[in-house]
mmCIF file of C-alpha atoms in Angstrom:
data_model
loop_
_atom_site.group_PDB
_atom_site.id
_atom_site.type_symbol
_atom_site.label_atom_id
_atom_site.label_comp_id
_atom_site.label_asym_id
_atom_site.label_seq_id
_atom_site.Cartn_x
_atom_site.Cartn_y
_atom_site.Cartn_z
ATOM 1 C CA MET A 859 16.137 -2.213 36.385
ATOM 2 C CA GLU A 860 12.630 -0.695 37.397
ATOM 3 C CA THR A 861 9.694 -3.050 36.847
ATOM 4 C CA SER A 862 6.023 -2.024 36.477
ATOM 5 C CA ILE A 863 3.355 -4.397 36.202
ATOM 6 C CA VAL A 864 -0.393 -3.401 35.371
ATOM 7 C CA GLY A 865 -3.684 -5.720 34.567
ATOM 8 C CA VAL A 866 -5.976 -5.260 32.439
ATOM 9 C CA GLY A 867 -9.257 -6.930 33.212
ATOM 10 C CA VAL A 868 -7.641 -8.726 36.094
ATOM 11 C CA SER A 869 -6.045 -8.312 39.547
ATOM 12 C CA ILE A 870 -2.332 -8.284 40.256
ATOM 13 C CA SER A 871 -1.744 -10.148 43.300
ATOM 14 C CA ASP A 872 1.160 -9.849 45.598
ATOM 15 C CA ARG A 873 2.645 -13.798 44.890
ATOM 16 C CA PHE A 874 2.483 -12.561 40.890
ATOM 17 C CA ARG A 875 4.636 -9.338 41.946
ATOM 18 C CA THR A 876 6.883 -11.568 43.867
ATOM 19 C CA VAL A 877 7.641 -13.840 41.083
ATOM 20 C CA THR A 878 7.608 -11.231 38.389
ATOM 21 C CA GLU A 879 10.431 -9.630 40.434
ATOM 22 C CA GLU A 880 12.169 -12.883 40.671
ATOM 23 C CA LYS A 881 12.321 -13.272 36.906
ATOM 24 C CA SER A 882 13.293 -9.752 36.206
ATOM 25 C CA VAL A 883 16.621 -10.673 37.788
ATOM 26 C CA ARG A 884 17.282 -13.330 35.036
ATOM 27 C CA ILE A 885 15.981 -10.385 32.312
ATOM 28 C CA GLY A 886 18.882 -8.130 33.862
ATOM 29 C CA THR A 887 21.561 -10.220 33.371
ATOM 30 C CA LEU A 888 20.676 -10.551 30.150
ATOM 31 C CA ALA A 889 19.960 -7.180 29.459
ATOM 32 C CA PRO A 890 22.518 -5.463 31.882
ATOM 33 C CA ARG A 891 21.857 -2.217 30.110
ATOM 34 C CA ALA A 892 17.942 -2.343 30.250
ATOM 35 C CA GLN A 893 16.182 0.373 32.463
ATOM 36 C CA ARG A 894 12.830 -0.480 32.627
ATOM 37 C CA LEU A 895 10.438 -3.525 32.540
ATOM 38 C CA ASP A 896 7.054 -3.114 31.954
ATOM 39 C CA VAL A 897 4.802 -5.897 32.785
ATOM 40 C CA LYS A 898 0.998 -6.097 31.163
ATOM 41 C CA VAL A 899 -1.314 -8.934 31.998
ATOM 42 C CA THR A 900 -4.714 -8.992 30.099
ATOM 43 C CA HIS A 901 -7.619 -11.602 31.164
ATOM 44 C CA ARG A 902 -10.003 -12.318 28.038
ATOM 45 C CA ALA A 903 -13.142 -14.565 28.656
ATOM 46 C CA TYR A 904 -14.622 -16.275 25.270
ATOM 47 C CA HIS A 905 -17.889 -17.633 24.857
ATOM 48 C CA ASN A 906 -19.725 -16.611 28.111
ATOM 49 C CA GLY A 907 -16.686 -17.258 30.296
ATOM 50 C CA SER A 908 -16.487 -20.697 29.134
ATOM 51 C CA ARG A 909 -12.500 -20.233 27.868
ATOM 52 C CA GLU A 910 -10.550 -17.930 29.455
ATOM 53 C CA GLU A 911 -6.770 -16.903 28.655
ATOM 54 C CA GLU A 912 -4.174 -14.549 30.287
ATOM 55 C CA THR A 913 -1.847 -12.703 28.041
ATOM 56 C CA VAL A 914 1.502 -11.689 29.508
ATOM 57 C CA GLU A 915 3.328 -9.142 27.673
ATOM 58 C CA LEU A 916 6.857 -7.789 28.394
ATOM 59 C CA THR A 917 8.877 -4.677 27.489
ATOM 60 C CA VAL A 918 12.074 -3.877 28.047
ATOM 61 C CA THR A 919 13.384 -0.462 27.243
ATOM 62 C CA GLY A 920 16.957 1.118 27.960
ATOM 63 C CA LYS A 921 20.096 2.234 26.371
ATOM 64 C CA GLY A 922 19.271 -0.079 23.219
ATOM 65 C CA PRO A 923 16.479 -1.218 20.838
ATOM 66 C CA LEU A 924 12.773 -1.878 22.223
ATOM 67 C CA VAL A 925 12.700 -5.840 23.034
ATOM 68 C CA ARG A 926 9.377 -7.374 23.514
ATOM 69 C CA ALA A 927 7.749 -10.520 24.354
ATOM 70 C CA GLU A 928 4.513 -11.984 24.708
ATOM 71 C CA ALA A 929 2.588 -15.247 25.648
ATOM 72 C CA THR A 930 -1.078 -16.768 26.004
ATOM 73 C CA ASP A 931 -2.238 -19.374 28.405
ATOM 74 C CA GLY A 932 -4.774 -20.395 30.852
ATOM 75 C CA ASP A 933 -2.385 -19.692 33.846
ATOM 76 C CA LYS A 934 -0.912 -16.110 34.421
ATOM 77 C CA PHE A 935 2.028 -17.537 36.113
ATOM 78 C CA THR A 936 2.600 -19.807 32.813
ATOM 79 C CA ALA A 937 2.192 -17.233 30.567
ATOM 80 C CA LEU A 938 4.901 -15.149 32.591
ATOM 81 C CA ASP A 939 7.214 -17.887 32.604
ATOM 82 C CA LEU A 940 6.565 -18.877 28.504
ATOM 83 C CA ALA A 941 6.854 -14.916 28.079
ATOM 84 C CA VAL A 942 10.267 -14.593 30.055
ATOM 85 C CA ASP A 943 11.558 -17.479 27.953
ATOM 86 C CA LYS A 944 10.737 -15.977 24.831
ATOM 87 C CA LEU A 945 12.458 -12.742 26.172
ATOM 88 C CA ALA A 946 15.201 -14.151 26.806
ATOM 89 C CA GLU A 947 16.031 -15.769 23.619
ATOM 90 C CA GLN A 948 15.217 -12.660 21.903
ATOM 91 C CA LEU A 949 17.869 -10.951 24.279
ATOM 92 C CA ARG A 950 20.563 -13.723 23.685
ATOM 93 C CA ARG A 951 20.208 -13.571 19.728
ATOM 94 C CA ALA A 952 20.466 -9.916 20.107
ATOM 95 C CA LYS A 953 23.804 -10.190 21.904
ATOM 96 C CA GLU A 954 24.971 -12.863 19.698
ATOM 97 C CA LYS A 955 24.464 -10.299 16.397
ATOM 98 C CA ARG A 956 25.970 -7.538 18.352
ATOM 99 C CA VAL A 957 29.216 -9.553 18.953
ATOM 100 C CA ASP A 958 28.911 -10.814 15.541
ATOM 101 C CA SER A 959 28.895 -7.374 14.066
ATOM 102 C CA ARG A 960 31.950 -6.225 16.361
ATOM 103 C CA ASN A 961 33.925 -9.071 15.021
ATOM 104 C CA HIS A 962 32.701 -8.733 11.674
ATOM 105 C CA PRO A 963 31.726 -5.460 10.764
ATOM 106 C CA ARG A 964 29.917 -4.574 8.015
ATOM 107 C CA GLY A 965 30.935 -1.695 5.077
ATOM 108 C CA ALA A 966 33.803 -0.947 2.897
ATOM 109 C CA LYS A 967 37.181 -0.642 4.127
ATOM 110 C CA LEU A 968 40.049 0.928 2.223
ATOM 111 C CA ASP A 969 43.697 -0.799 1.949
ATOM 112 C CA LYS A 970 45.656 2.492 1.637
ATOM 113 C CA GLY A 971 48.434 0.475 0.196
ATOM 114 C CA SER A 972 47.301 -1.714 -2.389
ATOM 115 C CA GLY A 973 44.217 0.880 -3.122
ATOM 116 C CA SER A 974 41.433 -1.894 -2.665
ATOM 117 C CA LEU A 975 38.109 -1.962 -1.385
ATOM 118 C CA ALA A 976 36.910 -4.917 0.797
ATOM 119 C CA GLY A 977 33.644 -5.419 1.854
ATOM 120 C CA ILE A 978 31.772 -4.227 -0.991
ATOM 121 C CA ASP A 979 31.316 -5.654 -4.330
ATOM 122 C CA VAL A 980 32.909 -2.725 -6.074
ATOM 123 C CA GLN A 981 36.455 -2.486 -7.515
ATOM 124 C CA PRO A 982 38.375 0.877 -7.699
ATOM 125 C CA ALA A 983 39.450 1.913 -11.299
ATOM 126 C CA SER A 984 43.077 1.857 -11.861
ATOM 127 C CA ALA A 985 45.014 4.973 -12.423
ATOM 128 C CA ASP A 986 45.384 3.847 -16.126
ATOM 129 C CA VAL A 987 41.807 4.192 -16.601
ATOM 130 C CA LEU A 988 41.452 7.370 -14.776
ATOM 131 C CA ARG A 989 43.877 8.987 -16.772
ATOM 132 C CA ALA A 990 42.516 7.751 -20.020
ATOM 133 C CA VAL A 991 39.063 9.248 -19.143
ATOM 134 C CA ALA A 992 40.822 12.571 -17.933
ATOM 135 C CA THR A 993 42.471 12.778 -21.567
ATOM 136 C CA GLY A 994 39.270 11.802 -23.461
ATOM 137 C CA ALA A 995 40.990 8.469 -24.845
ATOM 138 C CA VAL A 996 37.862 6.440 -23.639
ATOM 139 C CA PRO A 997 35.356 7.330 -25.969
ATOM 140 C CA VAL A 998 31.905 8.962 -24.593
ATOM 141 C CA ILE A 999 28.791 7.404 -25.817
ATOM 142 C CA ALA A 1000 26.518 10.313 -27.008
ATOM 143 C CA GLY A 1001 22.455 10.228 -25.834
ATOM 144 C CA ASP A 1002 21.223 9.170 -29.449
ATOM 145 C CA GLU A 1003 24.033 6.362 -29.257
ATOM 146 C CA ALA A 1004 23.145 5.069 -25.941
ATOM 147 C CA ASP A 1005 20.976 1.682 -24.965
ATOM 148 C CA GLU A 1006 17.444 2.846 -25.068
ATOM 149 C CA ASP A 1007 17.063 0.813 -21.968
ATOM 150 C CA TYR A 1008 20.012 2.147 -20.105
ATOM 151 C CA THR A 1009 18.788 4.075 -17.003
ATOM 152 C CA PRO A 1010 21.165 5.229 -14.123
ATOM 153 C CA VAL A 1011 18.646 4.262 -11.391
ATOM 154 C CA VAL A 1012 19.681 0.751 -10.262
ATOM 155 C CA ILE A 1013 16.898 -1.505 -8.644
ATOM 156 C CA ARG A 1014 17.768 -4.668 -6.348
ATOM 157 C CA THR A 1015 15.036 -6.901 -5.505
ATOM 158 C CA LYS A 1016 14.664 -9.663 -3.030
ATOM 159 C CA ALA A 1017 12.108 -12.242 -2.570
ATOM 160 C CA PHE A 1018 10.934 -14.061 0.671
ATOM 161 C CA ASP A 1019 8.926 -16.510 1.818
ATOM 162 C CA ALA A 1020 5.516 -15.119 3.045
ATOM 163 C CA GLU A 1021 5.238 -15.381 7.164
ATOM 164 C CA TRP A 1022 2.004 -15.199 8.746
ATOM 165 C CA MET A 1023 2.334 -13.494 12.173
ATOM 166 C CA THR A 1024 1.065 -10.582 14.539
ATOM 167 C CA VAL A 1025 1.921 -6.858 14.310
ATOM 168 C CA GLU A 1026 3.666 -7.416 17.839
ATOM 169 C CA GLU A 1027 5.709 -10.241 16.423
ATOM 170 C CA ALA A 1028 6.444 -8.448 13.421
ATOM 171 C CA VAL A 1029 7.478 -5.266 15.572
ATOM 172 C CA ASP A 1030 9.669 -7.985 17.741
ATOM 173 C CA ARG A 1031 11.294 -9.403 14.567
ATOM 174 C CA MET A 1032 12.077 -5.797 13.129
ATOM 175 C CA GLU A 1033 13.787 -5.135 16.161
ATOM 176 C CA LEU A 1034 15.778 -8.036 16.552
ATOM 177 C CA VAL A 1035 17.093 -7.619 12.849
ATOM 178 C CA GLY A 1036 17.817 -4.057 13.222
ATOM 179 C CA HIS A 1037 16.055 -2.535 10.102
ATOM 180 C CA ASP A 1038 13.371 0.388 10.270
ATOM 181 C CA PHE A 1039 10.562 -1.408 8.592
ATOM 182 C CA PHE A 1040 9.415 -5.281 8.573
ATOM 183 C CA LEU A 1041 7.281 -6.701 5.753
ATOM 184 C CA PHE A 1042 4.586 -9.512 6.623
ATOM 185 C CA ILE A 1043 0.966 -11.121 6.312
ATOM 186 C CA ASP A 1044 -0.866 -10.276 9.538
ATOM 187 C CA ALA A 1045 -2.464 -13.270 10.917
ATOM 188 C CA ARG A 1046 -5.569 -11.755 12.049
ATOM 189 C CA THR A 1047 -6.385 -10.273 8.657
ATOM 190 C CA ASP A 1048 -4.602 -12.179 6.421
ATOM 191 C CA HIS A 1049 -3.635 -8.497 4.407
ATOM 192 C CA PRO A 1050 0.232 -8.227 3.404
ATOM 193 C CA SER A 1051 1.352 -5.153 5.884
ATOM 194 C CA VAL A 1052 4.761 -3.474 6.819
ATOM 195 C CA VAL A 1053 5.536 -2.142 10.378
ATOM 196 C CA TYR A 1054 7.780 0.544 10.465
ATOM 197 C CA ARG A 1055 9.733 2.464 12.952
ATOM 198 C CA ARG A 1056 8.601 6.399 13.689
ATOM 199 C CA LYS A 1057 10.337 8.915 16.334
ATOM 200 C CA GLY A 1058 10.978 7.479 19.615
ATOM 201 C CA TRP A 1059 9.783 4.138 20.594
ATOM 202 C CA ASP A 1060 6.305 4.614 18.241
ATOM 203 C CA TYR A 1061 5.685 2.242 15.337
ATOM 204 C CA GLY A 1062 3.314 2.417 12.444
ATOM 205 C CA VAL A 1063 1.378 -0.106 10.414
ATOM 206 C CA ILE A 1064 0.672 -0.007 6.685
ATOM 207 C CA SER A 1065 -1.618 -2.646 5.368
ATOM 208 C CA LEU A 1066 -2.789 -3.481 1.664
ATOM 209 C CA THR A 1067 -6.462 -4.723 1.866
ATOM 210 C CA ALA A 1068 -7.535 -4.876 -1.622
ATOM 211 C CA SER A 1069 -9.868 -8.097 -2.274
ATOM 212 C CA ALA A 1070 -9.241 -8.605 -5.898
ATOM 213 C CA PRO A 1071 -6.874 -7.266 -8.848
ATOM 214 C CA PRO A 1072 -8.138 -4.408 -10.829
ATOM 215 C CA VAL A 1073 -9.620 -5.682 -14.021
ATOM 216 C CA GLN A 1074 -7.920 -4.793 -17.639
ATOM 217 C CA ASP A 1075 -9.803 -2.022 -18.363
ATOM 218 C CA GLU A 1076 -8.910 -0.313 -15.185
ATOM 219 C CA LEU A 1077 -5.113 -1.024 -16.072
ATOM 220 C CA ALA A 1078 -5.376 0.101 -19.552
ATOM 221 C CA SER A 1079 -6.510 3.566 -18.801
#
């Protein structure tokens, strides 16, 4: 696995490179299909240098989803250890998810012998019902007899507890669950936001910035 290390506002010492290469062995064991490990170290100083932080970002790319983790500490070696632990946990969970998917595949399965469907909350119509529909024995409701509230569109809703996190954390969560988008509240802005997958390894973010609901007159118009 190829390893790339860059520093932003900080120089990368030979000792840090050596330690990172040693840590990459652990990552390579957990992600044998990984092809590249990108390490980014960012130095930040606050309040005229009275407080300094080192943020280590790890990104694993290869044959599979992108996996990222980051950690911040006053010492970049400690931040590296924390980031590697986070990344290892994400890789472990992703591996368990793949194993579970293989052992318990999702989706519908048709039993050709009985004609029953498994893995989906739908029951196929019996031969008698199909015959009745074909012969017209089943009455057809005309348009004026139909329920006015009827709609062919089925809207399913789900409600989740709000979670505050950074955009980077939201991308990580999205990758772990295997979805193309992830809804969260941006910890930096407190705005409801969505991260979504674009082509390649690019991502996008959509946020709501309204500070107050519209007045009733605007709603009525």
